[in-house]
């Protein structure tokens, strides 16, 4: 929620005054997210004045005001909007009036969901005053909501792009990005427009780095010694480059204007210790964790270190442990009927045996690599370019634009109304083409992402051995939905609907 706009008085009752007896409601919906919008002509007063003129001109009855003051249109979690939606589901709203489509929402998805799902389901008419979008004019309604929804989203994207560019420029100039609470050890000076050292907090920051780089104490203990709230607060300090005089934005560091608290050598020493302890904490990374399923009873399967000396008990029967100190095995959870996690046991008499983890992993990797080659080859054979279509549409639009200009100029000279009608027809064709071009641009973005995905999968066999264990695990989880293990075979089920299941491969079993 943002800062509220200036207070205005409405001539119609607010939505919280609606009683159980009120029916066939006309909902006048207004929304503003910031004071800036009010300054740019989108304030609640401007919206209300336009709606009021329409209501009075057409003698609209039973009007209630639904106003969200200080709420973004990027989501639907808004008090007035939620209240209006609830009444629509109850069938009590017959008409929704708003200033413009982007007051309903700032994304195409939100706007279309409201118009196509909520309004239609509630059999509720809709009218946007500024955009002149009227659901009762069925001939133009469909195309207009599509075009205007796209424009509303593009407008928001332009705002975000402008805001992001401004913040990047501020970072390049050494200013802190702003917004939220300043980093511990600093306060933000509006007068100077930059961070200023808070001496008392800065001393604690210095102590954190000093203790961490010299004592070996844990972040929790350091937090207790220095007087910070938690180990998380210590971690946040240790990782923040702001303390060596840098500002960090969108993955890039820039020389800051503010005074540093820690020297670079101390900071890098702390980073080295953090890296070392991170490696020690990470432990083993099991490639197929959470993906394994027993093909006999349907239970989950787990990794287990299988030692040389121990003996395993199952259903009262003693089994010799596999030879080899700490070798990895994969077992069905039903193998442990007396486990504290009873909910994981599907059948106490599951016949599935103990499997060699390395053999199962190798079989899954082999299947995934085969898929990677087949997928890459198949997708490369398909047409992935929308450039020719887009260029054709743009050429057609340019031709129509030239014709439109010719007709308008001719009308100005001759004053023939027929020429103006022809120009209006051409203009409608141009708008349809603009929508088609926008659709093709969106497809082109999707195709670009598709190419990246194809390239990653296609080159997987060449890059696999260069990846660390966690990256390999992430790749497998991204491609594989589950691995079903039974005696003598493995079924690898992919997430891709086009490759729902890879042919089974044999699995080495260990009993």
PDB file of N, CA and C in Angstrom, residues 300-334:
ATOM      1  N   UNK A 300       7.894 -43.299  -1.067  1.00  0.00           N
ATOM      2  CA  UNK A 300       9.114 -42.585  -1.409  1.00  0.00           C
ATOM      3  C   UNK A 300      10.317 -43.478  -1.119  1.00  0.00           C
ATOM      4  N   UNK A 301      11.430 -43.180  -1.774  1.00  0.00           N
ATOM      5  CA  UNK A 301      12.665 -43.909  -1.506  1.00  0.00           C
ATOM      6  C   UNK A 301      13.714 -42.924  -1.020  1.00  0.00           C
ATOM      7  N   UNK A 302      14.712 -43.429  -0.301  1.00  0.00           N
ATOM      8  CA  UNK A 302      15.711 -42.549   0.290  1.00  0.00           C
ATOM      9  C   UNK A 302      17.116 -43.091   0.087  1.00  0.00           C
ATOM     10  N   UNK A 303      18.071 -42.163   0.184  1.00  0.00           N
ATOM     11  CA  UNK A 303      19.487 -42.529   0.183  1.00  0.00           C
ATOM     12  C   UNK A 303      19.876 -42.982   1.587  1.00  0.00           C
ATOM     13  N   UNK A 304      20.848 -43.908   1.671  1.00  0.00           N
ATOM     14  CA  UNK A 304      21.364 -44.321   2.971  1.00  0.00           C
ATOM     15  C   UNK A 304      22.806 -44.782   2.827  1.00  0.00           C
ATOM     16  N   UNK A 305      23.634 -44.312   3.774  1.00  0.00           N
ATOM     17  CA  UNK A 305      25.012 -44.805   3.839  1.00  0.00           C
ATOM     18  C   UNK A 305      24.969 -46.211   4.442  1.00  0.00           C
ATOM     19  N   UNK A 306      25.567 -47.177   3.746  1.00  0.00           N
ATOM     20  CA  UNK A 306      25.491 -48.585   4.155  1.00  0.00           C
ATOM     21  C   UNK A 306      26.879 -49.040   4.586  1.00  0.00           C
ATOM     22  N   UNK A 307      27.071 -49.203   5.911  1.00  0.00           N
ATOM     23  CA  UNK A 307      28.407 -49.504   6.443  1.00  0.00           C
ATOM     24  C   UNK A 307      28.774 -50.970   6.374  1.00  0.00           C
ATOM     25  N   UNK A 308      30.079 -51.270   6.629  1.00  0.00           N
ATOM     26  CA  UNK A 308      30.598 -52.629   6.546  1.00  0.00           C
ATOM     27  C   UNK A 308      30.158 -53.486   7.721  1.00  0.00           C
ATOM     28  N   UNK A 309      30.072 -52.853   8.930  1.00  0.00           N
ATOM     29  CA  UNK A 309      29.949 -53.657  10.137  1.00  0.00           C
ATOM     30  C   UNK A 309      28.507 -53.969  10.530  1.00  0.00           C
ATOM     31  N   UNK A 310      27.584 -53.072  10.216  1.00  0.00           N
ATOM     32  CA  UNK A 310      26.237 -53.217  10.739  1.00  0.00           C
ATOM     33  C   UNK A 310      25.440 -54.335  10.109  1.00  0.00           C
ATOM     34  N   UNK A 311      24.350 -54.703  10.746  1.00  0.00           N
ATOM     35  CA  UNK A 311      23.405 -55.647  10.197  1.00  0.00           C
ATOM     36  C   UNK A 311      22.040 -54.962  10.241  1.00  0.00           C
ATOM     37  N   UNK A 312      21.238 -55.182   9.214  1.00  0.00           N
ATOM     38  CA  UNK A 312      19.950 -54.516   9.110  1.00  0.00           C
ATOM     39  C   UNK A 312      18.814 -55.471   9.452  1.00  0.00           C
ATOM     40  N   UNK A 313      17.795 -54.997  10.126  1.00  0.00           N
ATOM     41  CA  UNK A 313      16.648 -55.803  10.504  1.00  0.00           C
ATOM     42  C   UNK A 313      15.439 -55.342   9.700  1.00  0.00           C
ATOM     43  N   UNK A 314      14.742 -56.265   9.067  1.00  0.00           N
ATOM     44  CA  UNK A 314      13.521 -55.930   8.359  1.00  0.00           C
ATOM     45  C   UNK A 314      12.477 -56.997   8.627  1.00  0.00           C
ATOM     46  N   UNK A 315      11.300 -56.551   9.147  1.00  0.00           N
ATOM     47  CA  UNK A 315      10.207 -57.473   9.440  1.00  0.00           C
ATOM     48  C   UNK A 315      10.660 -58.661  10.286  1.00  0.00           C
ATOM     49  N   UNK A 316      11.580 -58.370  11.222  1.00  0.00           N
ATOM     50  CA  UNK A 316      12.047 -59.419  12.116  1.00  0.00           C
ATOM     51  C   UNK A 316      13.104 -60.312  11.528  1.00  0.00           C
ATOM     52  N   UNK A 317      13.440 -60.075  10.246  1.00  0.00           N
ATOM     53  CA  UNK A 317      14.452 -60.910   9.596  1.00  0.00           C
ATOM     54  C   UNK A 317      15.762 -60.153   9.529  1.00  0.00           C
ATOM     55  N   UNK A 318      16.845 -60.828   9.861  1.00  0.00           N
ATOM     56  CA  UNK A 318      18.154 -60.194   9.869  1.00  0.00           C
ATOM     57  C   UNK A 318      18.795 -60.351   8.498  1.00  0.00           C
ATOM     58  N   UNK A 319      19.370 -59.251   7.985  1.00  0.00           N
ATOM     59  CA  UNK A 319      20.062 -59.299   6.684  1.00  0.00           C
ATOM     60  C   UNK A 319      21.487 -58.826   6.874  1.00  0.00           C
ATOM     61  N   UNK A 320      22.410 -59.431   6.145  1.00  0.00           N
ATOM     62  CA  UNK A 320      23.786 -58.959   6.183  1.00  0.00           C
ATOM     63  C   UNK A 320      23.876 -57.616   5.472  1.00  0.00           C
ATOM     64  N   UNK A 321      24.596 -56.702   6.076  1.00  0.00           N
ATOM     65  CA  UNK A 321      24.798 -55.405   5.429  1.00  0.00           C
ATOM     66  C   UNK A 321      25.739 -55.577   4.256  1.00  0.00           C
ATOM     67  N   UNK A 322      25.582 -54.700   3.247  1.00  0.00           N
ATOM     68  CA  UNK A 322      26.459 -54.774   2.080  1.00  0.00           C
ATOM     69  C   UNK A 322      27.880 -54.437   2.477  1.00  0.00           C
ATOM     70  N   UNK A 323      28.805 -55.066   1.795  1.00  0.00           N
ATOM     71  CA  UNK A 323      30.207 -54.786   2.086  1.00  0.00           C
ATOM     72  C   UNK A 323      30.579 -53.408   1.560  1.00  0.00           C
ATOM     73  N   UNK A 324      31.598 -52.849   2.181  1.00  0.00           N
ATOM     74  CA  UNK A 324      32.051 -51.528   1.739  1.00  0.00           C
ATOM     75  C   UNK A 324      31.671 -50.483   2.748  1.00  0.00           C
ATOM     76  N   UNK A 325      32.640 -49.711   3.209  1.00  0.00           N
ATOM     77  CA  UNK A 325      32.425 -48.751   4.284  1.00  0.00           C
ATOM     78  C   UNK A 325      31.715 -47.516   3.755  1.00  0.00           C
ATOM     79  N   UNK A 326      30.452 -47.303   4.173  1.00  0.00           N
ATOM     80  CA  UNK A 326      29.731 -46.084   3.840  1.00  0.00           C
ATOM     81  C   UNK A 326      29.298 -45.974   2.396  1.00  0.00           C
ATOM     82  N   UNK A 327      29.063 -47.083   1.688  1.00  0.00           N
ATOM     83  CA  UNK A 327      28.601 -46.999   0.310  1.00  0.00           C
ATOM     84  C   UNK A 327      27.137 -46.557   0.277  1.00  0.00           C
ATOM     85  N   UNK A 328      26.784 -45.810  -0.748  1.00  0.00           N
ATOM     86  CA  UNK A 328      25.433 -45.274  -0.847  1.00  0.00           C
ATOM     87  C   UNK A 328      24.482 -46.301  -1.435  1.00  0.00           C
ATOM     88  N   UNK A 329      23.329 -46.456  -0.782  1.00  0.00           N
ATOM     89  CA  UNK A 329      22.276 -47.314  -1.273  1.00  0.00           C
ATOM     90  C   UNK A 329      20.973 -46.507  -1.341  1.00  0.00           C
ATOM     91  N   UNK A 330      20.029 -47.034  -2.102  1.00  0.00           N
ATOM     92  CA  UNK A 330      18.701 -46.438  -2.187  1.00  0.00           C
ATOM     93  C   UNK A 330      17.693 -47.489  -1.741  1.00  0.00           C
ATOM     94  N   UNK A 331      16.831 -47.101  -0.771  1.00  0.00           N
ATOM     95  CA  UNK A 331      15.873 -48.031  -0.189  1.00  0.00           C
ATOM     96  C   UNK A 331      14.486 -47.408  -0.161  1.00  0.00           C
ATOM     97  N   UNK A 332      13.473 -48.268  -0.238  1.00  0.00           N
ATOM     98  CA  UNK A 332      12.088 -47.851  -0.085  1.00  0.00           C
ATOM     99  C   UNK A 332      11.830 -47.540   1.391  1.00  0.00           C
ATOM    100  N   UNK A 333      11.034 -46.489   1.675  1.00  0.00           N
ATOM    101  CA  UNK A 333      10.717 -46.151   3.065  1.00  0.00           C
ATOM    102  C   UNK A 333       9.943 -47.271   3.761  1.00  0.00           C
ATOM    103  N   UNK A 334       9.272 -48.112   2.976  1.00  0.00           N
ATOM    104  CA  UNK A 334       8.555 -49.233   3.580  1.00  0.00           C
ATOM    105  C   UNK A 334       9.507 -50.265   4.166  1.00  0.00           C
TER     106      UNK A 334
END
